[in-house]
mmCIF file of C-alpha atoms in Angstrom:
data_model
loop_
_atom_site.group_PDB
_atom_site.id
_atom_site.type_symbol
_atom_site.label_atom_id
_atom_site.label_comp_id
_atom_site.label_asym_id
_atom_site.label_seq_id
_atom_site.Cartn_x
_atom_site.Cartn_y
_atom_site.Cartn_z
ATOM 1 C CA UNK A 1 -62.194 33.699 47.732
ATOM 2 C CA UNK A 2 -59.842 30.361 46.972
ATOM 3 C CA UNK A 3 -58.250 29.535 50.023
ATOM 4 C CA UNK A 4 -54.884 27.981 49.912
ATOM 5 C CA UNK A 5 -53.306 25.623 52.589
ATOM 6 C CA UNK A 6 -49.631 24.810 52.366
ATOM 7 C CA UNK A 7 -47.817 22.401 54.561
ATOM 8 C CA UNK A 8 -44.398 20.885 54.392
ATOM 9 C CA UNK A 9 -42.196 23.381 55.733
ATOM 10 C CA UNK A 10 -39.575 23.593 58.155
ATOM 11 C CA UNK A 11 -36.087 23.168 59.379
ATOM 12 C CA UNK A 12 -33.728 20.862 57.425
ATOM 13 C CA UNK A 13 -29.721 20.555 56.632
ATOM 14 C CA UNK A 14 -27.712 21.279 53.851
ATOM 15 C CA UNK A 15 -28.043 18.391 51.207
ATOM 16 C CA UNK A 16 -31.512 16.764 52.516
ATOM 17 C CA UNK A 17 -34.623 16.932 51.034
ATOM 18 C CA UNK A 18 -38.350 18.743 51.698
ATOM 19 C CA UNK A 19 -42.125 18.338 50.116
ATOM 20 C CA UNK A 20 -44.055 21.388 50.230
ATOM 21 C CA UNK A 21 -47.832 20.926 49.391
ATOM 22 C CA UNK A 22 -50.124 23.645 49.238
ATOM 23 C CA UNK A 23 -54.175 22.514 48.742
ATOM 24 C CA UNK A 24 -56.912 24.362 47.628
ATOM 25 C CA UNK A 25 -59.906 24.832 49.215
ATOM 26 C CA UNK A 26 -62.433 24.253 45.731
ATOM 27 C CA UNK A 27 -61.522 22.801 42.728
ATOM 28 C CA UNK A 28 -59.925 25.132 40.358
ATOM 29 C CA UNK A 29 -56.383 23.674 39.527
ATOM 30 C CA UNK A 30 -57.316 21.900 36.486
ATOM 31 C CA UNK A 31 -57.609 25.677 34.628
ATOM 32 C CA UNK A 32 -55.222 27.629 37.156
ATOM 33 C CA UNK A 33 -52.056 28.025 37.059
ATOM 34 C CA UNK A 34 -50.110 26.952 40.031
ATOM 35 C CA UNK A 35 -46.567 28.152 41.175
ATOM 36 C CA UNK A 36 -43.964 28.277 43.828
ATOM 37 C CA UNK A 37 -42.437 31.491 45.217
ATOM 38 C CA UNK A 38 -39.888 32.687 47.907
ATOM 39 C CA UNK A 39 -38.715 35.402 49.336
ATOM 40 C CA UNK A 40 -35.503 35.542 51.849
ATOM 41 C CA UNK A 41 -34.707 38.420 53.768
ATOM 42 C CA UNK A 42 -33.997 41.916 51.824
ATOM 43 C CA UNK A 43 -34.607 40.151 48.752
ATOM 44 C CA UNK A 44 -37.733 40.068 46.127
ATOM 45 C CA UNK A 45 -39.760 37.328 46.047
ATOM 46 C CA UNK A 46 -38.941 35.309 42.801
ATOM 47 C CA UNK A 47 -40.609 32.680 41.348
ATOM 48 C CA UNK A 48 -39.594 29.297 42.267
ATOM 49 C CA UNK A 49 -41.368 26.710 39.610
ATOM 50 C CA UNK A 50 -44.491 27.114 37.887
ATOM 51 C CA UNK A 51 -46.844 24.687 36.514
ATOM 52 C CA UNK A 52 -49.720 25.818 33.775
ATOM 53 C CA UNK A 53 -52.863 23.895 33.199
ATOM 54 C CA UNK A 54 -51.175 22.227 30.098
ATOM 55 C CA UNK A 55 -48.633 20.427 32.512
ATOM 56 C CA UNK A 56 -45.534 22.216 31.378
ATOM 57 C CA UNK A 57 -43.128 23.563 33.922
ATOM 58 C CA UNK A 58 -41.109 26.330 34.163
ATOM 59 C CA UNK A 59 -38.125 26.490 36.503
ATOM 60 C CA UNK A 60 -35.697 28.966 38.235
ATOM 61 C CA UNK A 61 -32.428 28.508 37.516
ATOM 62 C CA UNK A 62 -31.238 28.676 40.862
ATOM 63 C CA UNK A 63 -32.907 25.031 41.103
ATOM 64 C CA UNK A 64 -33.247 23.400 37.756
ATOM 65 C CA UNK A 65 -32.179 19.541 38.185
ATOM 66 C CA UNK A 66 -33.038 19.734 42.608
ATOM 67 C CA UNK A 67 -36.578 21.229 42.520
ATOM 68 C CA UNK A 68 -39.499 19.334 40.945
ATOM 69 C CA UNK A 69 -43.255 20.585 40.662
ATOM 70 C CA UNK A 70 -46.179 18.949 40.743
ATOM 71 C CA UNK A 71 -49.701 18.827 40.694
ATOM 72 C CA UNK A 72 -52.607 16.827 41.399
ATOM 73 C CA UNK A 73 -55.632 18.195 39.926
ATOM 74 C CA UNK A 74 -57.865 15.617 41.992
ATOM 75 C CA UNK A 75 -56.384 16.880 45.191
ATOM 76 C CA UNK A 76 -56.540 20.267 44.330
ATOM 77 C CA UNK A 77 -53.201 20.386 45.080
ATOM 78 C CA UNK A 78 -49.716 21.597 44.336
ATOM 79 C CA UNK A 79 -45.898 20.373 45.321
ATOM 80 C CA UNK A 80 -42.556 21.102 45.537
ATOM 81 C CA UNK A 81 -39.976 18.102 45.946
ATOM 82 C CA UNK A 82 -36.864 20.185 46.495
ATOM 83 C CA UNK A 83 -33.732 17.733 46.680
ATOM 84 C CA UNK A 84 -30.233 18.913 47.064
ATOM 85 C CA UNK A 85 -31.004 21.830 49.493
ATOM 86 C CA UNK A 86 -28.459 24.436 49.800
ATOM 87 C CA UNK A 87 -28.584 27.436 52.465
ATOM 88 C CA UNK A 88 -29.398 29.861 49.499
ATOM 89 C CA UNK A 89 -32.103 28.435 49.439
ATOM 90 C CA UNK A 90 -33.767 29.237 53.093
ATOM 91 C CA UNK A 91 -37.043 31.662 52.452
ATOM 92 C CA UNK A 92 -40.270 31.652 53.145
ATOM 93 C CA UNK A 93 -41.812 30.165 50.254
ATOM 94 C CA UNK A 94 -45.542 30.774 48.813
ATOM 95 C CA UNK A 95 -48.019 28.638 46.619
ATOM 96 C CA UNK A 96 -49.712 30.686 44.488
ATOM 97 C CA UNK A 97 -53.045 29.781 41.849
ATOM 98 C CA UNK A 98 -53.883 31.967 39.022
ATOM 99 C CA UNK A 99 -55.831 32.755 36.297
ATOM 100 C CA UNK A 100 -54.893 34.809 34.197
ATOM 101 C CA UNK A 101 -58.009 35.385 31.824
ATOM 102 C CA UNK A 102 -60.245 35.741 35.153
ATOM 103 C CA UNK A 103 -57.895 37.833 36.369
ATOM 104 C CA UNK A 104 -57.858 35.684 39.526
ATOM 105 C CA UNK A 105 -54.782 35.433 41.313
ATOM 106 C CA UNK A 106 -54.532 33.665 45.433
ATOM 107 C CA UNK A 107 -51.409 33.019 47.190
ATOM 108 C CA UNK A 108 -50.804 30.809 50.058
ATOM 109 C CA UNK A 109 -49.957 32.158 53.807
ATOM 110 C CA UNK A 110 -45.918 31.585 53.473
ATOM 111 C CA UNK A 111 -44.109 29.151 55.075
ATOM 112 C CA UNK A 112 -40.738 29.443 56.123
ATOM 113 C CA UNK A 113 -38.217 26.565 54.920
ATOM 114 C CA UNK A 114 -34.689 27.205 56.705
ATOM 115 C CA UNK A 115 -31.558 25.113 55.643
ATOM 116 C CA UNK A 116 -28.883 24.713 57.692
ATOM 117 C CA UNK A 117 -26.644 22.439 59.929
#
């Protein structure tokens, strides 16, 4: 099992900015996929940004231009700069790994990022 570890959350106001990492616990990112989820309240989780192996990246429109992923295959590890940050945008957000042709697939524990004044 591929533990993942995210960090970063947290309370901030409308317009400021928040890092979200989210570290692995063995080195897999190189091949995995990697990818940001949330999920607010009576609502389905959605994908956020994702990230393939081949270092494109795939946005939400809800965020293109204030969201930026990243990864950091020596780390093991995955971000999210999110810039600009509205109230729509408070969920608890998830890291998630996969791959597909393993049919592997871990998610991080959630972390809840709140914006408001």
């Amino acid at each position: 099992q591929v533990q993942l570890v995210e960090s970063g959350g947290g309370l901030v106001q409308p317009g400021g900015s928040l890092r979200r990492s989210c570290a692995a616990a063995r080195s897999i990112f190189t091949i995995y996929t990697m990818g940001w989820y949330r999920q607010a309240p009576g609502k389905q989780r959605e994908l956020v940004a994702v990230i393939p192996s081949g270092g494109s990246t795939t946005y939400a429109d809800s965020v293109k231009g204030r969201f930026t992923i990243s990864r950091d295959n020596a780390k093991n590890t995955v971000y999210l700069q999110m810039n600009s940050l509205k109230p729509e945008d408070t969920a608890v957000y998830y890291c998630r790994a996969y791959w597909i042709v393993a049919g592997d697939d871990y998610w991080g524990q959630g972390t809840q990022v709140t914006v408001s004044s």
